[in-house]
CSV table of C-alpha atoms in Angstrom, one decimal:
chain,number,residue,atom,x,y,z
A,22,MET,CA,0.0,0.0,0.0
A,23,LEU,CA,2.8,2.4,0.9
A,24,LYS,CA,4.3,2.1,-2.6
A,25,HIS,CA,1.2,3.8,-3.9
A,26,MET,CA,1.5,6.8,-1.6
A,27,ILE,CA,2.5,10.2,-2.9
A,28,ASN,CA,6.2,11.1,-2.7
A,29,LEU,CA,6.8,12.7,0.6
A,30,PRO,CA,9.9,13.2,2.9
A,31,ARG,CA,11.2,10.1,4.5
A,32,GLN,CA,10.0,11.0,8.0
A,33,VAL,CA,6.4,11.4,6.6
A,34,SER,CA,6.6,8.0,5.1
A,35,ARG,CA,7.9,6.5,8.3
A,36,ASN,CA,5.0,8.3,10.2
A,37,ALA,CA,2.5,6.8,7.7
A,38,ARG,CA,3.9,3.3,8.1
A,39,TRP,CA,3.6,3.4,11.9
A,40,SER,CA,0.2,5.0,11.7
A,41,ILE,CA,-1.0,2.1,9.5
A,42,ALA,CA,0.7,-0.4,11.9
A,43,GLN,CA,-1.0,1.1,14.9
A,44,THR,CA,-4.4,1.1,13.1
A,45,VAL,CA,-4.0,-2.5,12.1
A,46,ILE,CA,-3.0,-3.7,15.5
A,47,SER,CA,-5.8,-1.7,17.1
A,48,ALA,CA,-8.2,-3.4,14.8
A,49,ILE,CA,-6.9,-6.8,15.7
A,50,VAL,CA,-7.1,-6.0,19.4
A,51,LEU,CA,-10.7,-4.9,18.9
A,52,PHE,CA,-11.6,-8.0,16.9
A,53,LEU,CA,-10.2,-10.3,19.7
A,54,LEU,CA,-11.8,-8.2,22.4
A,55,TYR,CA,-15.3,-8.1,20.9
A,56,LYS,CA,-15.2,-11.8,20.1
A,57,PHE,CA,-14.4,-12.5,23.7
A,58,LEU,CA,-17.0,-10.1,25.1
A,59,LEU,CA,-19.7,-11.4,22.8
A,60,ARG,CA,-19.0,-14.9,24.2
A,61,GLU,CA,-18.6,-13.9,27.8
A,62,LEU,CA,-21.1,-11.1,28.2
A,63,GLY,CA,-23.6,-11.4,25.4
A,64,THR,CA,-25.1,-9.0,22.9
A,65,GLU,CA,-27.1,-7.0,25.5
A,66,GLN,CA,-24.1,-5.9,27.5
A,67,LEU,CA,-22.0,-5.4,24.4
A,68,GLY,CA,-24.7,-3.1,23.0
A,69,LEU,CA,-24.8,-1.3,26.4
A,70,TRP,CA,-21.0,-0.8,26.3
A,71,ALA,CA,-21.3,0.8,22.8
A,72,LEU,CA,-24.0,3.1,24.0
A,73,ILE,CA,-22.1,4.2,27.1
A,74,LEU,CA,-19.1,5.1,25.0
A,75,ALA,CA,-21.2,7.0,22.6
A,76,THR,CA,-22.9,8.9,25.4
A,77,THR,CA,-19.7,9.9,27.3
A,78,SER,CA,-18.1,11.0,24.0
A,79,LEU,CA,-20.4,14.0,24.1
A,80,ALA,CA,-18.1,15.4,26.8
A,81,ARG,CA,-15.3,15.8,24.2
A,82,ILE,CA,-17.0,19.1,23.3
A,83,GLY,CA,-14.9,20.5,26.1
A,84,GLU,CA,-11.7,19.9,24.1
A,85,LEU,CA,-12.7,23.0,22.1
A,86,GLY,CA,-10.6,22.2,19.1
A,87,PHE,CA,-7.3,22.8,20.9
A,88,ALA,CA,-5.8,19.5,19.7
A,89,SER,CA,-5.8,20.6,16.1
A,90,ALA,CA,-4.6,24.1,17.1
A,91,THR,CA,-1.8,22.5,19.2
A,92,MET,CA,-0.5,20.5,16.2
A,93,ARG,CA,-0.7,23.5,13.9
A,94,PHE,CA,1.3,25.9,16.1
A,95,ILE,CA,3.8,23.4,17.5
A,96,GLY,CA,4.5,22.3,13.9
A,97,ARG,CA,5.1,26.0,12.9
A,98,TYR,CA,7.4,26.8,15.9
A,99,LYS,CA,9.4,23.5,15.5
A,100,GLY,CA,9.9,24.4,11.9
A,101,GLU,CA,11.3,27.8,13.0
A,102,GLY,CA,13.5,26.1,15.5
A,103,ASP,CA,11.8,27.7,18.5
A,104,ASP,CA,11.4,24.8,21.0
A,105,LYS,CA,10.5,27.2,23.9
A,106,ALA,CA,7.5,28.6,22.1
A,107,ALA,CA,6.4,25.1,21.1
A,108,ALA,CA,6.6,24.0,24.7
A,109,GLU,CA,4.6,27.0,25.8
A,110,VAL,CA,1.9,26.1,23.3
A,111,LEU,CA,1.5,22.6,24.7
A,112,GLU,CA,1.6,23.8,28.4
A,113,THR,CA,-1.0,26.5,27.7
A,114,SER,CA,-3.2,24.0,25.9
A,115,LEU,CA,-3.0,21.5,28.8
A,116,MET,CA,-3.7,24.2,31.4
A,117,THR,CA,-6.6,25.6,29.4
A,118,ILE,CA,-8.3,22.3,28.6
A,119,SER,CA,-7.3,19.5,31.0
A,120,LEU,CA,-8.0,21.1,34.4
A,121,PRO,CA,-11.4,22.7,33.4
A,122,PHE,CA,-12.3,19.4,31.7
A,123,LEU,CA,-12.3,17.7,35.2
A,124,VAL,CA,-15.2,20.0,36.1
A,125,LEU,CA,-16.9,19.3,32.8
A,126,THR,CA,-16.5,15.5,33.4
A,127,VAL,CA,-18.4,15.8,36.7
A,128,LEU,CA,-21.2,17.7,35.0
A,129,ALA,CA,-21.2,15.1,32.2
A,130,TYR,CA,-21.7,12.4,34.8
A,131,TRP,CA,-25.0,13.9,35.9
A,132,LEU,CA,-26.1,14.7,32.3
A,133,ALA,CA,-25.2,11.2,31.1
A,134,GLN,CA,-27.3,9.6,33.9
A,135,GLY,CA,-30.3,11.6,32.6
A,136,LEU,CA,-29.7,10.5,29.1
A,137,LEU,CA,-29.4,6.9,30.1
A,138,TYR,CA,-33.0,6.9,31.3
A,139,LEU,CA,-34.1,7.8,27.8
A,140,VAL,CA,-32.2,5.2,25.8
A,141,VAL,CA,-31.5,2.3,28.2
A,142,SER,CA,-34.1,-0.2,29.3
A,143,ALA,CA,-34.8,-0.5,33.0
A,144,PRO,CA,-33.1,-3.9,33.6
A,145,ASN,CA,-29.8,-2.5,32.3
A,146,LEU,CA,-29.8,0.9,34.1
A,147,ALA,CA,-28.0,-0.3,37.2
A,148,LEU,CA,-25.1,-1.7,35.2
A,149,ALA,CA,-25.0,1.4,33.0
A,150,LYS,CA,-24.6,3.6,36.0
A,151,GLN,CA,-22.0,1.3,37.5
A,152,ILE,CA,-19.6,1.6,34.5
A,153,LEU,CA,-20.3,5.3,33.7
A,154,PRO,CA,-17.7,6.7,36.1
A,155,TRP,CA,-14.9,4.5,34.6
A,156,ALA,CA,-15.9,5.5,31.1
A,157,LEU,CA,-15.8,9.2,32.1
A,158,LEU,CA,-12.4,8.8,33.7
A,159,SER,CA,-11.1,7.2,30.5
A,160,LEU,CA,-12.6,10.1,28.6
A,161,TRP,CA,-10.8,12.8,30.7
A,162,LEU,CA,-7.5,10.9,30.3
A,163,GLY,CA,-8.1,10.5,26.6
A,164,VAL,CA,-8.8,14.2,26.0
A,165,THR,CA,-5.6,15.1,27.9
A,166,SER,CA,-3.5,12.6,26.0
A,167,SER,CA,-5.1,13.9,22.7
A,168,LEU,CA,-3.4,17.3,23.3
A,169,ILE,CA,-0.1,15.6,23.9
A,170,GLN,CA,-0.6,13.4,20.8
A,171,SER,CA,-1.2,16.5,18.7
A,172,ALA,CA,2.0,18.0,20.1
A,173,ILE,CA,4.0,14.9,19.1
A,174,ASP,CA,2.4,15.0,15.6
A,175,GLY,CA,3.4,18.7,15.3
A,176,CYS,CA,7.0,17.7,16.1
A,177,GLY,CA,6.8,15.3,13.2
A,178,ARG,CA,7.1,12.1,15.3
A,179,MET,CA,3.8,10.2,14.7
A,180,ASP,CA,5.9,7.1,14.6
A,181,ARG,CA,6.9,7.4,18.3
A,182,LYS,CA,3.3,8.3,19.3
A,183,ASN,CA,2.0,5.2,17.5
A,184,MET,CA,4.5,3.0,19.3
A,185,ILE,CA,3.0,4.1,22.6
A,186,LEU,CA,-0.5,3.6,21.4
A,187,ILE,CA,0.2,0.1,20.2
A,188,GLY,CA,1.5,-0.8,23.6
A,189,SER,CA,-1.6,0.7,25.3
A,190,ASN,CA,-3.9,-1.3,23.0
A,191,VAL,CA,-2.2,-4.5,24.1
A,192,ILE,CA,-2.6,-3.5,27.7
A,193,TYR,CA,-6.3,-2.9,27.1
A,194,LEU,CA,-6.8,-6.4,25.6
A,195,CYS,CA,-5.0,-8.2,28.3
A,196,GLY,CA,-6.6,-6.1,31.1
A,197,ALA,CA,-10.1,-6.5,29.7
A,198,VAL,CA,-9.8,-10.3,29.3
A,199,PHE,CA,-8.5,-10.6,32.8
A,200,LEU,CA,-10.9,-8.3,34.6
A,201,ALA,CA,-14.0,-9.1,32.6
A,202,THR,CA,-13.8,-12.7,33.9
A,203,GLY,CA,-14.3,-11.5,37.5
A,204,TYR,CA,-16.0,-8.2,37.2
A,205,GLY,CA,-18.0,-8.4,34.0
A,206,LEU,CA,-18.6,-5.3,32.0
A,207,GLU,CA,-17.2,-3.1,34.8
A,208,GLY,CA,-13.9,-4.9,34.4
A,209,VAL,CA,-13.8,-3.9,30.7
A,210,ALA,CA,-14.4,-0.2,31.8
A,211,ILE,CA,-11.6,-0.5,34.4
A,212,ALA,CA,-9.2,-2.0,31.8
A,213,GLN,CA,-9.9,0.9,29.4
A,214,ALA,CA,-9.1,3.4,32.2
A,215,ILE,CA,-5.8,1.6,32.8
A,216,GLN,CA,-5.1,1.7,29.0
A,217,THR,CA,-5.7,5.5,28.7
A,218,LEU,CA,-3.6,6.2,31.8
A,219,ALA,CA,-0.7,4.1,30.5
A,220,ALA,CA,-0.9,5.9,27.1
A,221,LEU,CA,-0.9,9.3,28.8
A,222,VAL,CA,2.2,8.6,30.8
A,223,GLY,CA,4.1,7.2,27.8
A,224,LEU,CA,3.1,10.1,25.5
A,225,TRP,CA,4.2,12.7,28.0
A,226,PHE,CA,7.7,11.1,28.1
A,227,ILE,CA,7.8,11.3,24.3
A,228,ALA,CA,6.7,14.9,24.3
A,229,ARG,CA,9.4,15.9,26.9
A,230,TRP,CA,12.0,14.1,24.7
A,231,GLU,CA,10.9,16.2,21.7
A,232,LEU,CA,10.4,19.5,23.5
A,233,LYS,CA,13.3,19.9,26.0
A,234,ALA,CA,11.8,23.0,27.5
A,235,LEU,CA,8.8,21.1,28.9
A,236,PRO,CA,8.8,20.7,32.7
A,237,TRP,CA,8.0,17.4,34.4
A,238,LEU,CA,4.5,18.6,35.1
A,239,PRO,CA,2.8,21.5,33.2
A,240,TYR,CA,2.2,24.6,35.2
A,241,ARG,CA,2.8,27.6,33.0
A,242,TRP,CA,0.0,29.4,31.2
A,243,ARG,CA,0.8,32.1,28.6
A,244,ARG,CA,-1.9,34.6,27.6
A,245,HIS,CA,-0.4,35.4,24.2
A,246,ARG,CA,-0.1,31.7,23.4
A,247,PHE,CA,-3.7,31.2,24.4
A,248,ASN,CA,-4.8,34.0,22.2
A,249,GLU,CA,-3.2,32.6,19.0
A,250,ILE,CA,-4.3,29.0,19.7
A,251,ALA,CA,-7.9,30.0,20.6
A,252,ALA,CA,-8.3,32.1,17.4
A,253,PHE,CA,-7.7,29.0,15.3
A,254,ALA,CA,-9.2,26.4,17.7
A,255,PHE,CA,-12.6,28.0,18.1
A,256,SER,CA,-13.1,28.3,14.3
A,257,MET,CA,-12.7,24.5,14.0
A,258,GLN,CA,-14.6,23.6,17.2
A,259,ILE,CA,-18.1,24.2,15.9
A,260,GLY,CA,-17.8,21.5,13.4
A,261,SER,CA,-16.2,19.2,16.0
A,262,ILE,CA,-19.1,19.7,18.5
A,263,ILE,CA,-21.7,18.9,15.9
A,264,GLY,CA,-19.7,15.9,14.7
A,265,LEU,CA,-19.6,14.5,18.2
A,266,LEU,CA,-23.4,14.4,18.4
A,267,ILE,CA,-23.9,12.4,15.2
A,268,GLU,CA,-22.7,8.9,16.5
A,269,PRO,CA,-24.6,9.1,19.8
A,270,ILE,CA,-27.8,10.2,18.0
A,271,THR,CA,-27.5,7.3,15.5
A,272,LYS,CA,-27.0,4.8,18.3
A,273,ALA,CA,-29.8,6.3,20.4
A,274,LEU,CA,-32.2,5.9,17.4
A,275,LEU,CA,-31.2,2.3,16.9
A,276,SER,CA,-31.5,1.5,20.6
A,277,ARG,CA,-34.9,3.3,20.9
A,278,TYR,CA,-36.5,1.7,17.9
A,279,LEU,CA,-34.6,-1.6,17.4
A,280,GLY,CA,-33.2,-2.5,20.8
A,281,LEU,CA,-29.7,-3.2,22.3
A,282,SER,CA,-29.2,-6.5,20.5
A,283,PHE,CA,-29.5,-4.8,17.1
A,284,LEU,CA,-27.2,-2.0,18.3
A,285,ALA,CA,-24.6,-4.6,19.4
A,286,PHE,CA,-24.4,-6.2,15.9
A,287,TYR,CA,-24.5,-2.7,14.3
A,288,GLU,CA,-21.6,-1.6,16.5
A,289,MET,CA,-19.6,-4.6,15.6
A,290,ALA,CA,-20.2,-3.9,11.9
A,291,ASN,CA,-19.4,-0.3,12.4
A,292,GLN,CA,-16.1,-1.1,14.1
A,293,VAL,CA,-15.1,-3.4,11.3
A,294,VAL,CA,-15.7,-0.7,8.7
A,295,THR,CA,-14.3,2.3,10.6
A,296,ARG,CA,-11.2,0.3,11.7
A,297,ILE,CA,-10.5,-0.9,8.2
A,298,ARG,CA,-11.1,2.6,6.8
A,299,SER,CA,-8.8,4.1,9.4
A,300,VAL,CA,-6.0,2.0,7.9
A,301,LEU,CA,-6.4,4.1,4.7
A,302,VAL,CA,-6.9,7.3,6.6
A,303,ALA,CA,-3.8,6.7,8.7
A,304,GLY,CA,-1.6,6.3,5.6
A,305,PHE,CA,-2.6,9.7,4.4
A,306,GLN,CA,-3.1,11.6,7.6
A,307,ALA,CA,0.5,12.7,7.7
A,308,ILE,CA,-0.3,14.8,4.7
A,309,VAL,CA,-2.4,17.3,6.7
A,310,PRO,CA,0.6,19.3,7.9
A,311,GLN,CA,1.9,19.6,4.4
A,312,PHE,CA,-1.1,21.8,3.4
A,313,SER,CA,-0.3,24.2,6.3
A,314,THR,CA,3.4,24.7,5.5
A,315,THR,CA,2.7,26.7,2.3
A,316,ASN,CA,0.2,29.1,0.9
A,317,SER,CA,1.0,28.2,-2.7
A,318,GLU,CA,-2.2,27.3,-4.5
A,319,THR,CA,-0.2,25.4,-7.1
A,320,VAL,CA,1.3,23.2,-4.4
A,321,HIS,CA,-2.1,22.7,-2.8
A,322,GLU,CA,-3.7,21.7,-6.2
A,323,SER,CA,-0.9,19.2,-6.9
A,324,LEU,CA,-1.0,17.7,-3.4
A,325,PHE,CA,-4.8,17.5,-3.5
A,326,LEU,CA,-4.9,15.7,-6.8
A,327,ARG,CA,-2.1,13.2,-6.1
A,328,THR,CA,-3.7,12.4,-2.7
A,329,GLU,CA,-7.1,12.0,-4.3
A,330,GLN,CA,-5.9,9.8,-7.1
A,331,LYS,CA,-4.1,7.5,-4.8
A,332,THR,CA,-7.1,7.4,-2.5
A,333,LEU,CA,-9.1,6.2,-5.4
A,334,ASP,CA,-6.5,3.6,-6.5
A,335,ILE,CA,-6.2,2.2,-3.0
A,336,GLY,CA,-9.6,2.8,-1.3
A,337,LEU,CA,-11.9,1.4,-4.0
A,338,PRO,CA,-10.4,-2.1,-4.3
A,339,PHE,CA,-9.7,-2.2,-0.5
A,340,ILE,CA,-13.2,-1.5,0.7
A,341,SER,CA,-14.8,-3.4,-2.1
A,342,ILE,CA,-13.1,-6.5,-0.8
A,343,VAL,CA,-14.4,-5.7,2.7
A,344,ILE,CA,-18.0,-5.4,1.4
A,345,MET,CA,-17.8,-8.9,-0.1
A,346,SER,CA,-16.2,-10.3,3.0
A,347,PHE,CA,-18.8,-9.6,5.6
A,348,LYS,CA,-20.3,-13.1,5.5
A,349,ALA,CA,-16.9,-14.6,6.1
A,350,ILE,CA,-16.2,-12.0,8.9
A,351,SER,CA,-19.6,-12.9,10.5
A,352,LEU,CA,-18.8,-16.6,10.5
A,353,LEU,CA,-15.3,-15.9,11.9
A,354,TRP,CA,-16.3,-13.3,14.5
A,355,ILE,CA,-19.8,-14.2,15.6
A,356,GLY,CA,-19.8,-17.9,14.6
A,357,LYS,CA,-22.8,-17.7,12.3
A,358,GLU,CA,-24.2,-15.7,9.4
A,359,GLU,CA,-25.8,-12.9,11.4
A,360,GLN,CA,-27.9,-10.9,9.0
A,361,ILE,CA,-28.1,-7.7,11.0
A,362,PHE,CA,-24.3,-7.6,11.2
A,363,ILE,CA,-23.9,-8.4,7.4
A,364,THR,CA,-26.5,-6.0,6.1
A,365,SER,CA,-25.4,-3.2,8.5
A,366,GLY,CA,-21.8,-3.8,7.3
A,367,HIS,CA,-22.8,-3.5,3.6
A,368,ILE,CA,-24.7,-0.2,4.2
A,369,LEU,CA,-21.9,1.2,6.3
A,370,SER,CA,-19.2,0.1,3.9
A,371,GLY,CA,-20.9,1.6,0.9
A,372,SER,CA,-21.4,5.0,2.6
A,373,TRP,CA,-17.9,5.1,4.1
A,374,LEU,CA,-16.3,4.1,0.8
A,375,ILE,CA,-17.6,7.3,-0.8
A,376,VAL,CA,-16.7,9.4,2.2
A,377,THR,CA,-13.2,7.9,2.2
A,378,LEU,CA,-12.7,8.9,-1.4
A,379,LEU,CA,-13.8,12.4,-0.5
A,380,MET,CA,-11.5,12.8,2.4
A,381,PRO,CA,-8.7,14.7,0.6
A,382,ALA,CA,-11.1,17.7,0.6
A,383,TYR,CA,-11.3,17.5,4.4
A,384,PHE,CA,-7.5,17.2,4.7
A,385,TYR,CA,-7.2,20.3,2.6
A,386,LEU,CA,-9.8,22.3,4.6
A,387,VAL,CA,-8.2,21.4,7.9
A,388,GLY,CA,-4.6,21.9,6.7
A,389,THR,CA,-5.5,25.4,5.4
A,390,GLY,CA,-7.5,26.3,8.5
A,391,GLN,CA,-10.9,26.6,6.8
A,392,GLY,CA,-13.2,25.8,9.7
A,393,ARG,CA,-16.5,27.4,8.4
A,394,PRO,CA,-17.3,24.9,5.6
A,395,ILE,CA,-16.5,22.0,7.9
A,396,ALA,CA,-18.9,23.4,10.5
A,397,VAL,CA,-21.6,23.8,7.8
A,398,GLY,CA,-21.0,20.2,6.6
A,399,GLN,CA,-21.3,18.8,10.1
A,400,VAL,CA,-24.5,20.8,10.8
A,401,ALA,CA,-26.0,19.4,7.6
A,402,SER,CA,-24.9,15.9,8.6
A,403,LEU,CA,-26.4,16.2,12.0
A,404,LEU,CA,-29.7,17.6,10.8
A,405,GLY,CA,-29.8,15.0,8.1
A,406,THR,CA,-29.1,12.2,10.5
A,407,ILE,CA,-32.0,13.2,12.8
A,408,ALA,CA,-34.5,13.9,9.9
A,409,LEU,CA,-33.6,10.9,7.7
A,410,GLY,CA,-33.0,8.6,10.6
A,411,LEU,CA,-36.4,9.3,12.1
A,412,LEU,CA,-38.0,9.0,8.6
A,413,GLY,CA,-36.2,5.7,8.1
A,414,SER,CA,-37.7,4.4,11.4
A,415,TYR,CA,-41.1,4.6,9.9
A,416,ALA,CA,-40.1,2.7,6.7
A,417,ASN,CA,-41.1,-0.8,6.2
A,418,THR,CA,-37.7,-2.2,7.0
A,419,LYS,CA,-35.5,-2.3,10.1
A,420,TYR,CA,-32.6,-0.9,8.1
A,421,GLY,CA,-34.4,2.4,7.3
A,422,ILE,CA,-32.6,4.2,10.1
A,423,LEU,CA,-29.2,3.1,8.8
A,424,LEU,CA,-30.0,4.1,5.2
A,425,GLY,CA,-31.2,7.5,6.4
A,426,CYS,CA,-28.1,8.2,8.5
A,427,ALA,CA,-25.8,6.9,5.7
A,428,THR,CA,-27.4,9.2,3.2
A,429,ALA,CA,-27.0,12.2,5.5
A,430,LEU,CA,-23.3,11.4,5.9
A,431,ILE,CA,-22.7,11.1,2.2
A,432,LEU,CA,-24.5,14.4,1.3
A,433,ALA,CA,-22.6,16.4,3.9
A,434,ASN,CA,-19.3,15.1,2.6
A,435,ILE,CA,-20.2,15.8,-1.0
A,436,TYR,CA,-20.8,19.4,0.1
A,437,LEU,CA,-17.3,19.6,1.6
A,438,TYR,CA,-15.8,18.1,-1.5
A,439,MET,CA,-17.6,20.6,-3.8
A,440,HIS,CA,-16.5,23.5,-1.6
A,441,ALA,CA,-12.8,22.4,-1.6
A,442,THR,CA,-12.6,21.7,-5.3
A,443,ASN,CA,-14.3,25.0,-6.2
A,444,ARG,CA,-11.7,26.8,-4.1
A,445,LEU,CA,-8.8,24.9,-5.6
A,446,PHE,CA,-10.1,24.7,-9.2
A,447,LYS,CA,-11.9,27.8,-10.2
A,448,SER,CA,-13.3,26.8,-13.6
A,449,ARG,CA,-15.9,24.0,-13.6
A,450,ARG,CA,-17.7,22.4,-16.5
A,451,ILE,CA,-20.5,19.8,-17.1
A,452,ILE,CA,-19.3,16.3,-17.7
A,453,SER,CA,-20.8,14.6,-20.7
A,454,ALA,CA,-21.6,10.9,-21.0
A,455,SER,CA,-19.0,10.4,-23.7
A,456,GLN,CA,-16.3,12.0,-21.4
A,457,LEU,CA,-17.3,9.6,-18.6
A,458,LEU,CA,-16.9,6.6,-20.9
A,459,ARG,CA,-13.5,7.8,-22.1
A,460,ASN,CA,-12.3,8.4,-18.5
A,461,LYS,CA,-10.0,5.6,-17.4
A,462,ASN,CA,-10.7,6.3,-13.8
A,463,CYS,CA,-14.4,5.8,-14.4
A,464,ILE,CA,-13.8,2.6,-16.3
A,465,SER,CA,-11.9,1.3,-13.4
A,466,VAL,CA,-14.7,2.3,-11.0
A,467,LEU,CA,-17.3,0.6,-13.2
A,468,ALA,CA,-15.2,-2.5,-13.3
A,469,TYR,CA,-15.1,-2.7,-9.5
A,470,LEU,CA,-18.7,-1.9,-9.1
A,471,SER,CA,-19.7,-4.5,-11.7
A,472,ALA,CA,-17.8,-7.1,-9.7
A,473,LEU,CA,-19.8,-6.0,-6.6
A,474,SER,CA,-23.0,-6.2,-8.6
A,475,ILE,CA,-22.3,-9.7,-9.8
A,476,PHE,CA,-21.4,-10.7,-6.2
A,477,PHE,CA,-24.7,-9.4,-4.9
A,478,THR,CA,-26.6,-10.9,-7.8
A,479,ILE,CA,-25.3,-14.4,-7.0
A,480,ASP,CA,-26.0,-13.7,-3.3
A,481,PHE,CA,-29.5,-12.5,-4.2
A,482,LEU,CA,-30.3,-15.8,-5.9
A,483,LEU,CA,-29.3,-17.7,-2.8
A,484,ASP,CA,-31.0,-15.6,-0.1
A,485,THR,CA,-33.9,-13.3,0.7
A,486,PRO,CA,-34.7,-10.6,-1.8
A,487,LEU,CA,-35.5,-7.8,0.7
A,488,GLN,CA,-32.1,-7.7,2.3
A,489,HIS,CA,-30.3,-7.6,-1.1
A,490,ALA,CA,-32.6,-4.9,-2.5
A,491,LEU,CA,-30.9,-2.7,0.1
A,492,ASN,CA,-27.5,-3.9,-1.1
A,493,PHE,CA,-28.3,-3.1,-4.7
A,494,THR,CA,-29.4,0.4,-3.6
A,495,VAL,CA,-26.1,1.0,-1.8
A,496,CYS,CA,-24.2,-0.4,-4.8
A,497,ALA,CA,-26.0,2.0,-7.2
A,498,ALA,CA,-25.3,5.0,-5.0
A,499,MET,CA,-21.7,4.0,-4.8
A,500,THR,CA,-21.5,3.7,-8.6
A,501,ALA,CA,-22.9,7.2,-9.2
A,502,GLY,CA,-20.9,8.9,-6.5
A,503,ILE,CA,-17.5,7.3,-7.2
A,504,ALA,CA,-17.8,7.8,-10.9
A,505,LEU,CA,-18.3,11.5,-10.4
A,506,ILE,CA,-15.3,11.7,-8.1
A,507,ALA,CA,-13.2,9.8,-10.6
A,508,ALA,CA,-14.3,12.1,-13.4
A,509,ASN,CA,-13.5,15.2,-11.3
A,510,ILE,CA,-10.0,13.9,-10.7
A,511,LYS,CA,-9.4,13.4,-14.5
A,512,ARG,CA,-11.0,16.7,-15.4
A,513,SER,CA,-9.0,18.7,-12.7
A,514,ASN,CA,-5.7,17.2,-14.0
A,515,LYS,CA,-6.3,18.6,-17.4
């Protein structure tokens, strides 16, 4: 996969390799852990764990976008050789966010308890309240470590950061298996808290190694550093706040209308898709700082197009294989062909494939500090998730909610893609059918989508028509969306 990546400095390639390694190992850990938990605790408790994590993640609103700002400014000061200023940026971020976040975490505990009454059935409420404090502790430790991770990224050492994260994932797996045997779901929550604490300590040592001016414990707050960080952070935070609401709302809708067992299998399918997609994202994530190091539109255009082309070359076959593998994954992971898991996986894979191919637009917007269109896109995605998700709940299929939420996600990311490409490439023109047929990218897309159609047709003849009607719908949407993306790449290169 790395051979296909755009030509970047050696350290960037090294960062990409370790990012991919961390993502793959994290996915393996998750696979083993969920398989164990499904056998030991059952679908109800696994679904409850997914819901608690989604609910507590709302408290990440308190991070206020400082992680992105920390990476941006530390990268700039490290590039200028000013380690003292870079250290002041990290200390100021930690003092601004981590300490007040303790108060927010306590408030989130009371808020989350109220939310649990709305989305968790009465028999599971006691257990939900039991694991909530541990989940919130993990959240606070995770938010604090995210600032340190961003600082290490800004120093250009994603490789060292990912080494620490790999070790913490192994700790999580071992701890969860050991503690779940005696303490059930609460043991899993305790193991996650231990993991995040271990990661925080390890990351802080790496940060002090890279920024020699950092003290053993942060204690300095600089007003002028806060002002420059906040100006950028707040412009990005609106989109982040809205984005954090989407996953809990989706899971709340599923829990409310379809139950925790359905949510458990959806969560497993969601983890498969997002973890596999994150392998692709990790390989290209090191590109984000490249956009911020120059204001040259020519460089931005070239970087955008090369990234997008390689994303198409890698992402399309990669996720297409995943789509066709969900039955095998179900047999391996669950022990049977679980239709909720398989169909959810097909819907999620189709939508995230399109979003993945659109991700260079997001990289460009983040790297150049354009927070407003990201916020607009997230608002559109949130409103679409609520409206189309509720509409889907009244459809004559239990997958209506998923289809509605997936549609909202795709439409929001198409908006971001159109905004970014219109900024980069001023002249646009209508694509004719003959141009599409001559476009080698589109021919490649149609070849992959034809293979998927044949796969689903064979599967259709052997199974129930209702489930696979949904698969055909996803496949058709993928064909149209990806063909337009491919055509845009070809057109913009001219």
